[in-house]
Coordinates of C-alpha atoms in Angstrom, one line a residue:
X1 CA 94.9 108.9 131.8
X2 CA 94.5 111.5 129.1
X3 CA 95.4 110.9 125.4
X4 CA 98.8 112.6 125.8
X5 CA 99.7 110.4 128.6
X6 CA 98.6 107.4 126.7
X7 CA 100.8 108.3 123.7
X8 CA 103.9 109.1 125.7
X9 CA 104.1 106.7 128.7
X10 CA 104.8 103.0 128.8
X11 CA 103.0 101.7 131.9
X12 CA 103.1 98.2 133.1
X13 CA 99.9 97.0 131.3
X14 CA 101.1 98.5 128.0
X15 CA 104.5 96.9 128.5
X16 CA 102.8 93.5 129.0
X17 CA 100.7 94.1 125.9
X18 CA 103.9 94.6 123.8
X19 CA 105.4 91.4 125.2
X20 CA 102.3 89.5 124.1
X21 CA 102.4 91.2 120.6
X22 CA 106.1 90.4 120.4
X23 CA 105.7 86.7 120.9
X24 CA 102.6 86.7 118.7
X25 CA 104.7 88.3 116.0
X26 CA 107.5 85.8 116.4
X27 CA 105.1 82.9 116.4
X28 CA 103.6 84.3 113.1
X29 CA 107.1 84.5 111.6
X30 CA 107.8 81.0 112.6
X31 CA 104.7 79.7 111.0
X32 CA 105.5 81.6 107.8
X33 CA 108.9 80.0 107.7
X34 CA 107.5 76.5 108.3
X35 CA 104.9 77.0 105.7
X36 CA 107.5 78.2 103.3
X37 CA 109.7 75.2 103.8
X38 CA 106.8 72.8 103.3
X39 CA 105.5 74.4 100.1
X40 CA 108.9 75.0 98.6
X41 CA 109.9 71.4 99.2
X42 CA 106.8 70.3 97.4
X43 CA 107.6 72.5 94.5
X44 CA 111.4 71.8 94.4
X45 CA 112.4 68.8 96.5
X46 CA 115.7 69.0 98.3
X47 CA 116.0 72.8 98.0
X48 CA 117.2 74.5 101.2
X49 CA 115.2 77.3 102.3
X50 CA 116.5 79.7 105.0
X51 CA 114.1 80.0 108.1
X52 CA 114.5 83.7 108.6
X53 CA 111.8 86.0 107.8
X54 CA 111.7 87.7 104.5
X55 CA 110.2 91.1 103.4
X56 CA 107.8 91.2 100.6
X57 CA 109.1 93.0 97.4
X58 CA 108.0 96.4 96.7
X59 CA 105.8 95.2 93.9
X60 CA 103.9 92.7 96.0
X61 CA 102.6 94.3 99.1
X62 CA 99.5 93.9 101.4
X63 CA 97.3 97.0 101.3
X64 CA 94.4 96.2 103.7
X65 CA 93.7 93.7 106.4
X66 CA 90.2 93.3 107.6
X67 CA 90.1 89.8 108.9
X68 CA 89.2 88.7 112.4
X69 CA 90.9 85.3 112.4
X70 CA 94.6 85.1 112.4
X71 CA 96.2 84.5 109.1
X72 CA 98.6 82.1 110.7
X73 CA 96.6 80.3 113.4
X74 CA 98.6 78.7 116.1
X75 CA 96.3 75.6 116.0
X76 CA 97.8 74.7 112.8
X77 CA 101.4 75.1 113.8
X78 CA 102.1 71.5 115.0
X79 CA 100.4 70.2 111.9
X80 CA 102.7 72.3 109.7
X81 CA 105.8 71.3 111.6
X82 CA 104.9 67.7 111.1
X83 CA 104.2 68.2 107.3
X84 CA 107.6 70.0 106.9
X85 CA 109.4 66.9 108.4
X86 CA 107.6 64.6 106.1
X87 CA 107.8 66.5 102.8
X88 CA 111.6 66.6 102.2
X89 CA 111.2 64.0 99.5
X90 CA 107.9 64.9 98.0
X91 CA 108.0 64.4 94.3
X92 CA 106.7 67.0 91.7
X93 CA 103.3 66.8 90.1
X94 CA 101.2 68.9 92.5
X95 CA 98.6 71.4 91.3
X96 CA 98.7 75.1 92.5
X97 CA 95.5 76.8 92.5
X98 CA 93.7 79.9 93.9
X99 CA 92.1 79.1 97.2
X100 CA 88.4 79.0 97.4
X101 CA 87.2 82.6 98.1
X102 CA 90.4 84.2 96.6
X103 CA 90.1 86.3 93.5
X104 CA 92.3 88.1 90.9
X105 CA 91.5 91.3 89.1
X106 CA 93.2 92.9 86.2
X107 CA 92.6 96.3 84.5
X108 CA 95.6 96.3 82.2
X109 CA 94.7 99.4 80.2
X110 CA 93.3 101.5 83.1
X111 CA 95.0 104.9 83.1
X112 CA 94.3 105.8 86.8
X113 CA 95.4 104.7 89.2
X114 CA 98.1 102.4 87.8
X115 CA 99.0 100.8 91.0
X116 CA 95.7 99.1 91.3
X117 CA 95.6 97.6 87.8
X118 CA 96.5 94.1 89.0
X119 CA 95.4 92.8 92.5
X120 CA 95.0 89.6 94.4
X121 CA 92.7 89.2 97.4
X122 CA 92.8 86.3 99.9
X123 CA 89.7 84.6 101.2
X124 CA 90.3 86.7 104.4
X125 CA 90.2 89.9 102.5
X126 CA 93.9 90.6 102.4
X127 CA 94.6 92.8 99.3
X128 CA 97.9 92.5 97.4
X129 CA 99.1 94.8 94.5
X130 CA 100.7 92.7 91.7
X131 CA 102.8 93.5 88.7
X132 CA 101.6 92.3 85.3
X133 CA 104.1 89.4 85.5
X134 CA 102.9 88.3 88.9
X135 CA 99.2 88.5 87.8
X136 CA 100.0 86.2 84.8
X137 CA 101.9 83.7 87.1
X138 CA 99.1 83.5 89.7
X139 CA 96.4 83.4 87.0
X140 CA 98.1 80.2 85.7
X141 CA 97.5 78.6 89.1
X142 CA 94.2 77.1 87.8
X143 CA 94.2 73.9 89.7
X144 CA 95.0 71.8 86.5
X145 CA 98.5 72.9 85.7
X146 CA 101.2 70.9 87.6
X147 CA 104.1 72.5 89.4
X148 CA 106.7 71.2 86.9
X149 CA 105.1 73.4 84.2
X150 CA 105.7 76.6 86.2
X151 CA 109.0 76.5 87.8
X152 CA 109.0 80.2 88.4
X153 CA 106.2 79.8 90.9
X154 CA 108.7 78.2 93.4
X155 CA 111.0 81.2 93.0
X156 CA 108.0 83.5 93.8
X157 CA 106.9 81.5 96.8
X158 CA 110.5 81.6 98.1
X159 CA 110.7 85.3 97.6
X160 CA 107.2 86.1 98.8
X161 CA 105.6 83.5 101.1
X162 CA 102.7 85.7 101.7
X163 CA 101.2 84.7 98.4
X164 CA 100.3 81.4 100.1
X165 CA 97.5 83.5 101.6
X166 CA 95.7 83.1 98.4
X167 CA 97.3 80.0 96.8
X168 CA 97.2 76.4 97.8
X169 CA 98.6 73.1 96.4
X170 CA 96.5 70.0 95.7
X171 CA 97.6 66.4 95.2
X172 CA 95.2 66.0 92.3
X173 CA 93.7 68.4 89.7
X174 CA 90.9 70.5 91.0
X175 CA 90.0 73.4 88.7
X176 CA 89.1 76.9 90.0
X177 CA 86.1 78.7 88.9
X178 CA 87.1 80.9 85.9
X179 CA 85.0 83.7 87.6
X180 CA 87.7 84.0 90.4
X181 CA 89.9 85.8 87.9
X182 CA 88.5 88.7 85.9
X183 CA 90.3 90.9 83.4
X184 CA 88.5 94.1 82.4
X185 CA 89.4 96.5 79.6
X186 CA 88.2 100.0 79.0
X187 CA 88.0 101.3 82.5
X188 CA 89.0 104.9 83.4
X189 CA 89.7 103.9 86.9
X190 CA 89.4 100.6 88.7
X191 CA 85.8 99.9 90.0
X192 CA 86.9 98.1 93.2
X193 CA 84.0 98.2 95.6
X194 CA 80.2 98.3 95.4
X195 CA 77.6 99.2 97.9
X196 CA 74.3 97.5 96.8
X197 CA 71.2 98.9 98.6
X198 CA 69.2 95.7 97.9
X199 CA 65.9 97.0 99.2
X200 CA 64.3 100.2 100.7
X201 CA 62.3 98.1 103.2
X202 CA 63.5 98.5 106.8
X203 CA 62.2 97.4 110.3
X204 CA 63.8 100.4 112.0
X205 CA 63.2 104.1 111.8
X206 CA 66.7 105.6 112.4
X207 CA 67.0 109.3 113.0
X208 CA 70.2 109.6 111.1
X209 CA 69.5 107.4 108.0
X210 CA 71.1 108.9 104.8
X211 CA 69.3 106.5 102.4
X212 CA 65.5 106.2 103.4
X213 CA 64.7 109.9 103.5
X214 CA 62.8 109.5 100.2
X215 CA 59.5 107.6 100.4
X216 CA 58.8 107.3 96.7
X217 CA 60.4 105.0 94.1
X218 CA 61.1 101.4 93.6
X219 CA 61.6 99.4 96.8
X220 CA 63.3 96.2 95.6
X221 CA 65.0 94.3 92.8
X222 CA 63.4 91.1 91.1
X223 CA 65.4 87.9 90.9
X224 CA 66.3 88.3 87.3
X225 CA 67.7 91.7 88.0
X226 CA 69.8 90.5 90.9
X227 CA 71.6 87.9 88.7
X228 CA 72.2 90.5 86.0
X229 CA 73.6 93.0 88.4
X230 CA 75.9 90.3 89.9
X231 CA 77.1 89.5 86.4
X232 CA 77.7 93.1 85.6
X233 CA 79.7 93.8 88.8
X234 CA 81.9 90.9 88.1
X235 CA 82.6 91.9 84.5
X236 CA 83.8 95.4 85.6
X237 CA 86.1 93.8 88.0
X238 CA 84.6 94.6 91.4
X239 CA 86.6 93.2 94.3
X240 CA 84.0 93.5 97.2
X241 CA 80.3 94.0 97.3
X242 CA 78.7 95.4 100.4
X243 CA 75.0 94.5 100.8
X244 CA 73.0 97.3 102.5
X245 CA 69.4 98.6 102.6
X246 CA 67.1 99.2 104.1
X247 CA 67.5 95.9 105.9
X248 CA 68.4 93.2 103.2
X249 CA 67.6 90.3 105.5
X250 CA 63.9 91.0 106.1
X251 CA 62.7 88.7 103.2
X252 CA 64.3 85.3 103.5
X253 CA 63.9 84.3 99.9
X254 CA 65.0 87.6 98.4
X255 CA 68.1 87.6 100.7
X256 CA 69.0 84.0 99.7
X257 CA 68.7 84.7 96.0
X258 CA 70.9 87.8 96.4
X259 CA 73.6 85.8 98.1
X260 CA 73.3 83.0 95.5
X261 CA 73.7 85.5 92.6
X262 CA 76.8 87.1 94.1
X263 CA 78.4 83.7 95.0
X264 CA 77.8 82.4 91.5
X265 CA 79.9 85.2 90.3
X266 CA 82.6 84.6 92.9
X267 CA 82.1 88.1 94.3
X268 CA 83.4 88.6 98.0
X269 CA 80.5 90.0 100.0
X270 CA 80.0 91.8 103.3
X271 CA 76.5 92.2 104.8
X272 CA 75.4 95.5 106.5
X273 CA 72.7 94.9 108.8
X274 CA 71.0 96.4 111.9
X275 CA 71.3 93.0 113.5
X276 CA 67.9 93.1 115.1
X277 CA 66.1 90.1 113.6
X278 CA 66.7 86.9 111.6
X279 CA 70.3 86.1 112.5
X280 CA 69.8 82.6 111.1
X281 CA 69.5 84.0 107.7
X282 CA 72.9 85.6 107.8
X283 CA 74.4 82.4 109.3
X284 CA 73.0 80.3 106.6
X285 CA 74.5 82.7 104.0
X286 CA 78.0 82.2 105.5
X287 CA 77.7 78.4 105.8
X288 CA 80.4 76.9 103.7
X289 CA 80.6 79.9 101.5
X290 CA 84.2 81.2 101.1
X291 CA 83.1 84.3 99.3
X292 CA 81.2 85.6 102.4
X293 CA 83.7 88.0 104.1
X294 CA 82.1 89.7 107.2
X295 CA 79.0 91.1 108.7
X296 CA 78.7 94.8 109.8
X297 CA 76.3 95.4 112.6
X298 CA 75.1 98.8 113.7
X299 CA 75.1 99.4 117.4
X300 CA 74.8 103.2 118.2
X301 CA 76.0 103.5 121.9
X302 CA 74.7 101.9 125.1
X303 CA 71.0 100.8 125.3
X304 CA 69.2 104.1 125.8
X305 CA 71.2 106.0 123.2
X306 CA 71.0 103.3 120.6
X307 CA 67.3 102.7 121.0
X308 CA 66.5 106.5 121.0
X309 CA 68.3 107.1 117.6
X310 CA 67.1 103.7 116.1
X311 CA 63.4 104.1 117.1
X312 CA 63.2 100.5 118.4
X313 CA 63.7 98.5 121.6
X314 CA 66.4 96.4 120.0
X315 CA 69.7 96.7 121.9
X316 CA 69.6 93.5 123.9
X317 CA 68.6 91.4 120.9
X318 CA 71.3 92.8 118.7
X319 CA 73.8 92.3 121.3
X320 CA 72.8 88.6 121.6
X321 CA 73.0 88.3 117.8
X322 CA 76.5 89.7 117.6
X323 CA 77.6 87.1 120.1
X324 CA 75.9 84.4 118.1
X325 CA 77.6 85.6 114.9
X326 CA 81.0 85.3 116.6
X327 CA 80.2 81.9 117.9
X328 CA 79.6 80.8 114.3
X329 CA 83.0 82.0 113.3
X330 CA 81.7 85.0 111.3
X331 CA 83.8 88.2 111.3
X332 CA 81.8 90.9 112.9
X333 CA 82.6 94.6 112.6
X334 CA 80.5 96.9 115.0
X335 CA 79.9 100.4 113.7
X336 CA 78.6 103.0 116.1
X337 CA 77.4 106.6 115.4
X338 CA 78.7 108.9 118.1
X339 CA 76.2 111.6 118.9
X340 CA 75.1 113.8 121.8
X341 CA 73.4 111.0 123.8
X342 CA 76.7 109.1 124.6
X343 CA 79.8 111.2 124.1
X344 CA 80.2 111.7 127.9
X345 CA 83.0 109.5 129.5
X346 CA 80.8 107.4 131.6
X347 CA 78.5 106.7 128.7
X348 CA 81.4 105.6 126.6
X349 CA 82.7 103.4 129.3
X350 CA 79.3 101.8 129.5
X351 CA 79.4 101.0 125.7
X352 CA 82.9 99.8 125.9
X353 CA 81.8 97.2 128.6
X354 CA 79.3 96.0 126.1
X355 CA 81.9 95.6 123.4
X356 CA 84.2 93.7 125.8
X357 CA 81.3 91.4 126.8
X358 CA 80.5 90.5 123.1
X359 CA 84.2 89.8 122.4
X360 CA 84.1 92.3 119.5
X361 CA 87.5 92.5 117.6
X362 CA 86.6 95.1 115.0
X363 CA 84.9 98.4 116.1
X364 CA 84.5 101.6 114.1
X365 CA 83.0 104.8 115.7
X366 CA 81.9 107.5 113.3
X367 CA 80.5 111.0 113.9
X368 CA 77.6 111.2 111.5
X369 CA 77.4 113.8 108.6
X370 CA 74.6 116.1 108.0
X371 CA 72.8 114.2 105.2
X372 CA 69.6 112.3 104.6
X373 CA 67.4 112.4 107.7
X374 CA 70.2 114.0 109.8
X375 CA 69.2 117.5 108.7
X376 CA 70.3 119.5 111.7
X377 CA 73.9 120.3 112.4
X378 CA 74.3 117.8 115.3
X379 CA 78.0 117.3 114.9
X380 CA 79.6 117.2 118.2
X381 CA 81.8 120.1 119.3
X382 CA 85.6 119.7 119.5
X383 CA 85.6 119.5 123.4
X384 CA 83.0 116.7 123.3
X385 CA 85.1 114.8 120.7
X386 CA 88.2 115.3 122.8
X387 CA 86.5 113.9 125.9
X388 CA 85.3 110.9 123.8
X389 CA 88.7 110.2 122.2
X390 CA 90.4 110.1 125.7
X391 CA 87.7 107.8 127.0
X392 CA 88.2 105.4 124.0
X393 CA 92.0 105.5 124.3
X394 CA 91.7 104.8 128.1
X395 CA 89.6 101.6 127.2
X396 CA 92.0 100.6 124.5
X397 CA 95.0 101.0 126.8
X398 CA 93.3 98.9 129.6
X399 CA 93.6 95.7 127.6
X400 CA 90.1 94.7 128.9
X401 CA 88.8 93.7 125.5
X402 CA 89.5 91.6 122.5
X403 CA 89.7 94.4 119.9
X404 CA 92.3 94.1 117.2
X405 CA 91.0 97.1 115.2
X406 CA 89.4 100.3 116.2
X407 CA 88.8 103.7 114.6
X408 CA 87.3 107.0 115.6
X409 CA 86.9 108.5 112.1
X410 CA 89.4 111.0 110.9
X411 CA 90.7 111.4 114.6
X412 CA 92.8 108.3 115.3
X413 CA 93.1 104.6 114.3
X414 CA 94.2 101.8 116.8
X415 CA 96.6 100.3 116.6
X416 CA 98.5 102.8 114.3
X417 CA 98.9 101.2 110.8
X418 CA 102.4 100.1 110.0
X419 CA 102.0 101.0 106.4
X420 CA 99.6 103.9 106.6
X421 CA 98.2 105.1 103.2
X422 CA 100.2 108.1 101.8
X423 CA 98.9 111.5 102.5
X424 CA 97.1 113.2 99.7
X425 CA 98.4 116.2 97.9
X426 CA 96.6 119.1 96.2
X427 CA 97.3 117.4 92.8
X428 CA 95.2 114.3 93.8
X429 CA 91.6 114.0 92.5
X430 CA 89.1 115.8 94.5
X431 CA 87.1 112.7 95.2
X432 CA 89.9 110.1 95.6
X433 CA 88.6 108.8 98.8
X434 CA 85.8 106.9 97.0
X435 CA 87.4 106.7 93.7
X436 CA 86.8 103.1 93.3
X437 CA 83.3 103.0 94.9
X438 CA 80.1 102.3 92.9
X439 CA 76.9 102.8 94.9
X440 CA 73.2 102.0 93.8
X441 CA 69.8 101.0 94.9
X442 CA 66.4 100.1 93.3
X443 CA 66.0 103.8 92.4
X444 CA 69.2 103.6 90.2
X445 CA 72.9 104.5 90.3
X446 CA 73.9 107.8 91.9
X447 CA 77.2 109.6 92.0
X448 CA 77.1 109.0 95.7
X449 CA 74.2 107.5 97.6
X450 CA 75.4 109.0 100.9
X451 CA 75.1 112.5 99.5
X452 CA 72.5 111.9 96.8
X453 CA 70.7 115.2 97.2
X454 CA 73.8 117.3 97.5
X455 CA 75.2 116.6 94.1
X456 CA 71.9 117.7 92.4
X457 CA 69.4 116.0 90.1
X458 CA 71.8 115.4 87.2
X459 CA 73.8 112.9 89.4
X460 CA 70.9 111.3 91.3
X461 CA 69.8 108.8 88.6
X462 CA 72.5 108.1 86.0
X463 CA 71.8 104.5 85.0
X464 CA 70.9 101.2 86.6
X465 CA 73.2 98.4 87.5
X466 CA 71.2 95.8 85.8
X467 CA 71.8 97.3 82.3
X468 CA 74.5 96.3 80.0
X469 CA 76.2 99.7 79.9
X470 CA 77.5 99.5 83.5
X471 CA 81.1 100.1 82.3
X472 CA 79.9 103.3 80.5
X473 CA 78.0 104.6 83.6
X474 CA 81.0 103.8 85.8
X475 CA 83.3 105.8 83.5
X476 CA 81.0 108.7 83.6
X477 CA 81.3 108.7 87.4
X478 CA 85.0 108.2 87.4
X479 CA 85.6 111.0 84.9
X480 CA 83.9 113.6 87.2
X481 CA 85.8 112.3 90.3
X482 CA 89.2 112.6 88.7
X483 CA 88.4 115.6 86.5
X484 CA 89.1 118.1 89.2
X485 CA 92.0 118.2 91.7
X486 CA 91.8 119.2 95.4
X487 CA 94.0 122.2 94.6
X488 CA 91.4 123.5 92.1
X489 CA 89.1 124.0 95.1
X490 CA 89.9 127.5 96.3
X491 CA 88.9 126.5 100.0
X492 CA 91.6 123.7 100.0
X493 CA 94.3 125.4 98.1
X494 CA 94.9 128.1 100.6
X495 CA 94.1 126.2 103.7
X496 CA 96.6 125.4 106.4
X497 CA 94.4 122.5 107.7
X498 CA 94.9 120.5 104.5
X499 CA 97.7 118.2 105.9
X500 CA 95.1 117.1 108.6
X501 CA 91.8 117.4 106.7
X502 CA 93.1 116.0 103.4
X503 CA 90.5 117.9 101.5
X504 CA 87.4 116.4 103.2
X505 CA 84.5 114.9 101.2
X506 CA 83.0 116.9 98.3
X507 CA 79.5 115.8 99.4
X508 CA 80.0 117.9 102.5
X509 CA 81.4 120.9 100.5
X510 CA 79.6 124.3 100.6
X511 CA 79.0 123.8 96.9
X512 CA 79.0 120.0 96.2
X513 CA 77.6 120.4 92.7
X514 CA 80.7 122.3 91.7
X515 CA 83.0 120.4 93.9
X516 CA 83.9 123.6 95.7
X517 CA 83.9 125.1 99.3
X518 CA 84.9 123.9 102.7
X519 CA 83.9 120.7 104.4
X520 CA 83.2 122.0 107.8
X521 CA 82.6 118.5 109.2
X522 CA 86.0 117.2 108.2
X523 CA 87.6 120.4 109.3
X524 CA 86.1 120.1 112.8
X525 CA 87.6 116.5 113.1
X526 CA 90.9 117.7 111.7
X527 CA 91.1 120.3 114.4
X528 CA 90.4 117.7 117.1
X529 CA 93.2 115.6 115.6
X530 CA 95.6 118.6 115.7
X531 CA 94.8 119.3 119.3
X532 CA 95.4 115.7 120.2
X533 CA 98.8 115.9 118.5
X534 CA 99.7 119.1 120.3
X535 CA 98.7 117.5 123.6
X536 CA 101.1 114.6 122.9
X537 CA 103.8 116.9 121.9
X538 CA 103.5 119.0 125.1
X539 CA 103.4 115.9 127.3
X540 CA 106.4 114.6 125.6
X541 CA 108.5 117.7 125.7
X542 CA 108.9 117.9 122.1
X543 CA 107.3 116.9 118.7
X544 CA 105.8 113.3 118.9
X545 CA 107.4 111.0 116.4

């Protein structure tokens, strides 16, 4: 079945899938209602709580979900039902607190963007926007203040039960770490995420590596620097740190110290790895550590394709390690680079079988950009990407997998997001996609490590993350990212592809240094997206909703 047929027909298997999703949704709603009854009764004994599902207020909404485990697991349903029956006469005097692994961030004087000035993040990585009043209320949930001193909390729980994703009640006082809540002043924009290239050492020789194309320079951080960096990242309010490399797990002691430094600062952490060796080191890092979020493993197509681009006979071992990570309860995201060795339908089907066998639930497929060692224009042609898109859709529609999240970058996401991010306009900052991203390695901080060379020497080494002036360095980067709008790029201002391309990435512009010119890579993907939409419209006899 081609993609148009997939979008516009409801065959039997898809119908069955909707039935399963419907009942899962209803069970989730029932659990929310039961949990709401139990918690509200603890806060306010005798108060009647309607069991119908409630919608979050506009000022309190989930932004991003990247958790493999259900937020409302059915295995807890009977326990919650029993607790609801037994708590109708529970007295006051309980102690609300942020869950272990949850964080709060505030940037009250941050001029742009205002909507991310106050956020809460659950242990599973669920992100919520907060009003200043909501932030102050949740910041008071320190594990030592009893419920009778914050009656407004019960009202909030009743109105927005989703806040129970990052709050819990204790029978006795148990203080949170004060590093779970951070307020940062003087930021131009929120610094929300960091990519920390912890080492330049690696056990692979990938043909498409964007980072290890330079052979000179520092290779690692010492232990003191790691603790200093973790402290600085916490102080500027980072919400998630993504450890990358090289391969950060090669040295057991260095990796353990890195994890310890980040955990001491209560910084949620994702580990990027090639997954080839030493899975026990990653498993140990996740053991009883609520701030470890996920592991992202690179698997670039079926065996022959992966091993050709990675330069190592590693496929079988990586596959076994992914299965092992999942058996340990670790959220695994597989990321795959789609290139000319496996865009064909039968090769994609082969890779999809591996994904199903591993039980992967989160899979991202990307078409690599021309940067780093990927010096030749090897981006797939539109017809090849169309073939690949239809093959992926066919696999997703079959139901023969455990995937809950899939993306083919800039072409389509599955399932479609209920609350998709708003489309950018020509008045938005030219680099808004990574507006909140800080990236650095042993060689220093760059404007963007992915396109380090493209932005020129003045933006290659603009400071180091272990220094005390990290806020100043971040504001220097942020000012450049928001100092020019998309509409000020002549290539975007007059382009009819903008609604699909959304301005692309400045690192791929014809003139990155001056943030000007067309991003032909993003334009190519946008043209594919448009063709898919036209196929769907044609198959449906009208514009696809």
